[in-house]
Amino acid sequence: DAKTTQPTSMDCAEGRAANLPCNHSTISGNEYVYWYRQIHSQGPQYIIHGLKNNETNEMASLIITEDRKSSTLILPHATLRDTAVYYCIVRVAIGGAQKLVFGQGTRLTINP
Amino acid sequence: DGGITQSPKYLFRKEGQNVTLSCEQNLNHDAMYWYRQDPGQGLRLIYYSQIVNDFQKGDIAEGYSVSREKKESFPLTVTSAQKNPTAFYLCASSLGTPGETQYFGPGTRLLVL
């Protein structure tokens, strides 16, 4: 399974854009990149996913490099409620189900 | 409301005791999953099920058992064979077709007394 590498922690000022990088240099052509976040003692919350094109939704934008070896999650206007652990995950299909391969994630702290 | 529910939120187990964690979903999802999370770590897959009456081992299935008698329910039993059961357990579900997103429940924290 492809593995991901993320910085252990990051800080961002409230109201600024938070840019969270992720390396997935061994990703294969049919593996999706997913981003989830987890606030302490809660279940992970889905944010966004993509295969090779950039994606945007109401929560964030996902920028995937052309060679697909890395990606960046962008929270355009970070708020204090965005403080969480952010996981960049490669999703591998296993028959009709999926397998999410989690790493340790990036602990993002939004500062007032 | 549609979603995934897990109960209880906290569960205490005595040494040598089996305990069962509940997971229910009303999203009409075919696939369901159980993950384990240890402090400061990511999630690891225990078991998953693609359809009723079928389930497969994940990466760390030893000491655990599951059943899938109904589409909506996927209970996880932590047996006495699991030597280090203290962890945060998360249940998830997805439509089951490739490309569908996996959604998580709120989790159950299991503590061994």
mmCIF file of C-alpha atoms in Angstrom:
data_model
loop_
_atom_site.group_PDB
_atom_site.id
_atom_site.type_symbol
_atom_site.label_atom_id
_atom_site.label_comp_id
_atom_site.label_asym_id
_atom_site.label_seq_id
_atom_site.Cartn_x
_atom_site.Cartn_y
_atom_site.Cartn_z
ATOM 1 C CA ASP A 1 0.000 0.000 0.000
ATOM 2 C CA ALA A 2 1.152 3.521 -0.670
ATOM 3 C CA LYS A 3 2.316 5.418 2.359
ATOM 4 C CA THR A 4 2.005 9.119 3.065
ATOM 5 C CA THR A 5 4.370 11.532 4.793
ATOM 6 C CA GLN A 6 3.130 14.630 6.578
ATOM 7 C CA PRO A 7 4.713 17.165 8.924
ATOM 8 C CA THR A 8 4.041 16.310 12.542
ATOM 9 C CA SER A 9 2.646 19.718 13.414
ATOM 10 C CA MET A 10 1.866 23.121 11.944
ATOM 11 C CA ASP A 11 0.591 26.467 13.170
ATOM 12 C CA CYS A 12 -1.539 29.001 11.341
ATOM 13 C CA ALA A 13 -3.033 32.353 12.286
ATOM 14 C CA GLU A 14 -6.800 32.662 12.405
ATOM 15 C CA GLY A 15 -8.206 34.076 9.162
ATOM 16 C CA ARG A 16 -5.193 33.052 7.085
ATOM 17 C CA ALA A 17 -5.007 30.169 4.644
ATOM 18 C CA ALA A 18 -3.686 26.921 6.094
ATOM 19 C CA ASN A 19 -1.664 24.863 3.610
ATOM 20 C CA LEU A 20 -1.048 21.285 4.666
ATOM 21 C CA PRO A 21 1.430 19.296 2.539
ATOM 22 C CA CYS A 22 1.501 15.556 1.976
ATOM 23 C CA ASN A 23 3.945 13.320 0.134
ATOM 24 C CA HIS A 24 2.763 10.060 -1.412
ATOM 25 C CA SER A 25 5.597 9.248 -3.770
ATOM 26 C CA THR A 26 4.686 5.552 -4.149
ATOM 27 C CA ILE A 27 1.039 6.106 -5.048
ATOM 28 C CA SER A 28 -0.219 4.040 -7.955
ATOM 29 C CA GLY A 29 -2.504 5.115 -10.757
ATOM 30 C CA ASN A 30 -5.805 3.919 -9.292
ATOM 31 C CA GLU A 31 -5.278 5.092 -5.710
ATOM 32 C CA TYR A 32 -7.208 8.098 -4.471
ATOM 33 C CA VAL A 33 -5.885 10.697 -2.043
ATOM 34 C CA TYR A 34 -8.262 11.419 0.827
ATOM 35 C CA TRP A 35 -8.117 14.012 3.564
ATOM 36 C CA TYR A 36 -9.825 13.584 6.909
ATOM 37 C CA ARG A 37 -9.505 15.510 10.127
ATOM 38 C CA GLN A 38 -10.015 14.404 13.703
ATOM 39 C CA ILE A 39 -10.824 16.577 16.654
ATOM 40 C CA HIS A 40 -9.755 15.060 19.947
ATOM 41 C CA SER A 41 -11.785 11.982 20.972
ATOM 42 C CA GLN A 42 -14.134 12.199 17.981
ATOM 43 C CA GLY A 43 -14.449 10.143 14.811
ATOM 44 C CA PRO A 44 -12.563 11.351 11.728
ATOM 45 C CA GLN A 45 -14.450 13.824 9.563
ATOM 46 C CA TYR A 46 -14.224 13.554 5.786
ATOM 47 C CA ILE A 47 -12.901 16.713 4.089
ATOM 48 C CA ILE A 48 -12.130 16.072 0.433
ATOM 49 C CA HIS A 49 -10.625 13.567 -1.985
ATOM 50 C CA GLY A 50 -9.165 13.427 -5.475
ATOM 51 C CA LEU A 51 -7.502 11.207 -8.024
ATOM 52 C CA LYS A 52 -5.486 13.520 -10.256
ATOM 53 C CA ASN A 53 -7.428 16.750 -10.747
ATOM 54 C CA ASN A 54 -7.584 19.595 -8.261
ATOM 55 C CA GLU A 55 -10.774 19.584 -6.217
ATOM 56 C CA THR A 56 -12.690 22.171 -4.210
ATOM 57 C CA ASN A 57 -15.668 21.928 -1.916
ATOM 58 C CA GLU A 58 -17.222 24.054 0.819
ATOM 59 C CA MET A 59 -14.574 23.014 3.324
ATOM 60 C CA ALA A 60 -11.283 23.027 1.438
ATOM 61 C CA SER A 61 -9.304 22.755 -1.779
ATOM 62 C CA LEU A 62 -7.048 19.888 -2.769
ATOM 63 C CA ILE A 63 -4.112 20.488 -5.071
ATOM 64 C CA ILE A 64 -2.473 17.360 -6.512
ATOM 65 C CA THR A 65 0.808 17.654 -8.407
ATOM 66 C CA GLU A 66 0.904 16.475 -11.993
ATOM 67 C CA ASP A 67 3.057 13.453 -11.123
ATOM 68 C CA ARG A 68 0.660 12.697 -8.216
ATOM 69 C CA LYS A 69 3.550 12.260 -5.798
ATOM 70 C CA SER A 70 2.367 15.000 -3.482
ATOM 71 C CA SER A 71 -0.673 17.081 -2.613
ATOM 72 C CA THR A 72 -1.663 20.095 -0.549
ATOM 73 C CA LEU A 73 -4.840 20.641 1.419
ATOM 74 C CA ILE A 74 -5.839 24.288 1.624
ATOM 75 C CA LEU A 75 -8.208 25.665 4.245
ATOM 76 C CA PRO A 76 -8.795 29.139 2.767
ATOM 77 C CA HIS A 77 -9.778 31.069 5.910
ATOM 78 C CA ALA A 78 -8.803 29.084 8.978
ATOM 79 C CA THR A 79 -10.849 29.429 12.163
ATOM 80 C CA LEU A 80 -10.180 28.218 15.687
ATOM 81 C CA ARG A 81 -12.560 25.312 15.038
ATOM 82 C CA ASP A 82 -10.173 24.024 12.368
ATOM 83 C CA THR A 83 -7.689 23.018 15.067
ATOM 84 C CA ALA A 84 -7.415 19.239 14.644
ATOM 85 C CA VAL A 85 -5.214 16.399 13.420
ATOM 86 C CA TYR A 86 -5.350 16.229 9.616
ATOM 87 C CA TYR A 87 -4.772 12.907 7.907
ATOM 88 C CA CYS A 88 -3.667 12.535 4.306
ATOM 89 C CA ILE A 89 -4.654 9.035 3.279
ATOM 90 C CA VAL A 90 -4.294 6.853 0.237
ATOM 91 C CA ARG A 91 -7.377 4.780 -0.379
ATOM 92 C CA VAL A 92 -6.935 1.370 -1.882
ATOM 93 C CA ALA A 93 -9.869 -0.565 -3.286
ATOM 94 C CA ILE A 94 -10.294 -4.053 -1.834
ATOM 95 C CA GLY A 95 -13.006 -5.638 -3.915
ATOM 96 C CA GLY A 96 -16.157 -3.620 -3.409
ATOM 97 C CA ALA A 97 -14.867 -1.979 -0.235
ATOM 98 C CA GLN A 98 -12.015 0.371 0.547
ATOM 99 C CA LYS A 99 -8.993 0.360 2.769
ATOM 100 C CA LEU A 100 -7.828 3.657 4.214
ATOM 101 C CA VAL A 101 -4.141 3.578 5.114
ATOM 102 C CA PHE A 102 -3.678 6.105 7.926
ATOM 103 C CA GLY A 103 -0.421 7.675 9.019
ATOM 104 C CA GLN A 104 0.113 9.830 12.110
ATOM 105 C CA GLY A 105 -1.232 13.001 10.524
ATOM 106 C CA THR A 106 -0.442 16.688 11.016
ATOM 107 C CA ARG A 107 -1.552 18.401 14.181
ATOM 108 C CA LEU A 108 -2.775 21.812 12.981
ATOM 109 C CA THR A 109 -3.152 24.553 15.564
ATOM 110 C CA ILE A 110 -4.992 27.719 14.620
ATOM 111 C CA ASN A 111 -3.854 30.644 16.744
ATOM 112 C CA PRO A 112 -6.012 33.709 17.498
ATOM 113 C CA ASP B 1 -31.190 11.796 11.285
ATOM 114 C CA GLY B 2 -28.972 9.758 8.997
ATOM 115 C CA GLY B 3 -25.626 8.612 10.316
ATOM 116 C CA ILE B 4 -23.504 6.106 12.163
ATOM 117 C CA THR B 5 -23.985 5.476 15.861
ATOM 118 C CA GLN B 6 -21.654 3.669 18.211
ATOM 119 C CA SER B 7 -22.391 2.617 21.736
ATOM 120 C CA PRO B 8 -21.366 2.874 24.429
ATOM 121 C CA LYS B 9 -19.111 5.951 24.350
ATOM 122 C CA TYR B 10 -16.957 4.452 27.122
ATOM 123 C CA LEU B 11 -16.617 0.783 27.998
ATOM 124 C CA PHE B 12 -14.726 -0.913 30.779
ATOM 125 C CA ARG B 13 -13.509 -4.486 30.555
ATOM 126 C CA LYS B 14 -12.168 -6.749 33.219
ATOM 127 C CA GLU B 15 -9.270 -9.061 32.505
ATOM 128 C CA GLY B 16 -10.403 -12.221 30.671
ATOM 129 C CA GLN B 17 -13.775 -10.776 29.716
ATOM 130 C CA ASN B 18 -15.269 -10.518 26.236
ATOM 131 C CA VAL B 19 -17.006 -7.249 25.369
ATOM 132 C CA THR B 20 -19.082 -6.255 22.342
ATOM 133 C CA LEU B 21 -19.076 -2.816 20.755
ATOM 134 C CA SER B 22 -22.130 -1.752 18.815
ATOM 135 C CA CYS B 23 -22.164 -0.012 15.425
ATOM 136 C CA GLU B 24 -25.372 0.889 13.595
ATOM 137 C CA GLN B 25 -25.886 2.886 10.395
ATOM 138 C CA ASN B 26 -29.034 4.083 8.632
ATOM 139 C CA LEU B 27 -27.267 5.335 5.508
ATOM 140 C CA ASN B 28 -28.144 2.214 3.494
ATOM 141 C CA HIS B 29 -24.421 1.577 3.068
ATOM 142 C CA ASP B 30 -23.277 -1.873 1.986
ATOM 143 C CA ALA B 31 -19.738 -1.765 3.404
ATOM 144 C CA MET B 32 -18.829 -1.384 7.057
ATOM 145 C CA TYR B 33 -15.451 -1.254 8.823
ATOM 146 C CA TRP B 34 -13.861 -1.383 12.249
ATOM 147 C CA TYR B 35 -10.672 0.518 13.063
ATOM 148 C CA ARG B 36 -8.560 0.767 16.160
ATOM 149 C CA GLN B 37 -6.694 3.918 17.212
ATOM 150 C CA ASP B 38 -3.995 4.036 19.867
ATOM 151 C CA PRO B 39 -2.902 7.335 21.477
ATOM 152 C CA GLY B 40 -1.057 9.595 19.060
ATOM 153 C CA GLN B 41 -1.404 7.116 16.232
ATOM 154 C CA GLY B 42 -3.405 6.763 13.049
ATOM 155 C CA LEU B 43 -6.192 4.237 12.543
ATOM 156 C CA ARG B 44 -5.603 0.575 11.786
ATOM 157 C CA LEU B 45 -8.149 -1.690 10.096
ATOM 158 C CA ILE B 46 -9.465 -4.604 12.178
ATOM 159 C CA TYR B 47 -12.282 -6.102 10.068
ATOM 160 C CA TYR B 48 -14.474 -5.045 7.197
ATOM 161 C CA SER B 49 -17.653 -6.289 5.578
ATOM 162 C CA GLN B 50 -18.834 -5.650 2.042
ATOM 163 C CA ILE B 51 -22.245 -7.299 2.289
ATOM 164 C CA VAL B 52 -24.475 -9.052 4.796
ATOM 165 C CA ASN B 53 -23.151 -12.382 6.091
ATOM 166 C CA ASP B 54 -19.683 -11.699 4.724
ATOM 167 C CA PHE B 55 -16.643 -10.125 6.387
ATOM 168 C CA GLN B 56 -12.881 -10.094 5.960
ATOM 169 C CA LYS B 57 -9.903 -9.663 8.270
ATOM 170 C CA GLY B 58 -8.030 -6.406 8.184
ATOM 171 C CA ASP B 59 -4.491 -5.735 9.320
ATOM 172 C CA ILE B 60 -4.935 -6.449 13.043
ATOM 173 C CA ALA B 61 -7.800 -8.981 13.362
ATOM 174 C CA GLU B 62 -6.239 -11.218 16.036
ATOM 175 C CA GLY B 63 -8.259 -11.177 19.264
ATOM 176 C CA TYR B 64 -11.346 -9.704 17.607
ATOM 177 C CA SER B 65 -14.488 -11.134 16.029
ATOM 178 C CA VAL B 66 -17.391 -9.621 14.085
ATOM 179 C CA SER B 67 -20.756 -10.536 12.622
ATOM 180 C CA ARG B 68 -22.890 -8.996 9.884
ATOM 181 C CA GLU B 69 -26.379 -10.445 10.182
ATOM 182 C CA LYS B 70 -28.090 -7.202 9.145
ATOM 183 C CA LYS B 71 -27.076 -4.517 6.682
ATOM 184 C CA GLU B 72 -27.418 -1.831 9.353
ATOM 185 C CA SER B 73 -25.357 -3.492 12.074
ATOM 186 C CA PHE B 74 -21.718 -4.599 12.413
ATOM 187 C CA PRO B 75 -20.884 -5.419 16.055
ATOM 188 C CA LEU B 76 -17.286 -5.982 17.136
ATOM 189 C CA THR B 77 -16.377 -8.364 19.957
ATOM 190 C CA VAL B 78 -13.097 -7.828 21.744
ATOM 191 C CA THR B 79 -12.188 -11.249 23.112
ATOM 192 C CA SER B 80 -9.973 -12.193 26.019
ATOM 193 C CA ALA B 81 -7.370 -13.229 23.439
ATOM 194 C CA GLN B 82 -6.740 -9.553 22.672
ATOM 195 C CA LYS B 83 -3.901 -8.829 25.076
ATOM 196 C CA ASN B 84 -3.851 -5.067 24.722
ATOM 197 C CA PRO B 85 -7.453 -3.993 24.113
ATOM 198 C CA THR B 86 -7.278 -0.479 25.575
ATOM 199 C CA ALA B 87 -7.848 1.811 22.588
ATOM 200 C CA PHE B 88 -10.322 4.036 20.756
ATOM 201 C CA TYR B 89 -12.501 1.978 18.393
ATOM 202 C CA LEU B 90 -14.045 3.547 15.321
ATOM 203 C CA CYS B 91 -16.702 2.170 13.029
ATOM 204 C CA ALA B 92 -17.167 3.422 9.474
ATOM 205 C CA SER B 93 -19.371 2.709 6.490
ATOM 206 C CA SER B 94 -19.449 3.400 2.771
ATOM 207 C CA LEU B 95 -21.647 2.610 -0.187
ATOM 208 C CA GLY B 96 -19.204 -0.100 -1.086
ATOM 209 C CA THR B 97 -18.770 0.744 -4.711
ATOM 210 C CA PRO B 98 -15.324 1.965 -5.756
ATOM 211 C CA GLY B 99 -14.972 5.716 -5.406
ATOM 212 C CA GLU B 100 -17.391 6.093 -2.492
ATOM 213 C CA THR B 101 -16.358 7.928 0.657
ATOM 214 C CA GLN B 102 -16.055 6.249 4.035
ATOM 215 C CA TYR B 103 -17.864 7.957 6.945
ATOM 216 C CA PHE B 104 -17.032 7.432 10.600
ATOM 217 C CA GLY B 105 -19.022 7.095 13.799
ATOM 218 C CA PRO B 106 -18.152 8.940 17.040
ATOM 219 C CA GLY B 107 -16.108 6.046 18.473
ATOM 220 C CA THR B 108 -16.030 3.909 21.630
ATOM 221 C CA ARG B 109 -13.201 4.166 24.118
ATOM 222 C CA LEU B 110 -12.410 0.800 25.718
ATOM 223 C CA LEU B 111 -10.510 0.658 28.982
ATOM 224 C CA VAL B 112 -9.267 -2.448 30.752
ATOM 225 C CA LEU B 113 -9.613 -2.517 34.540
#
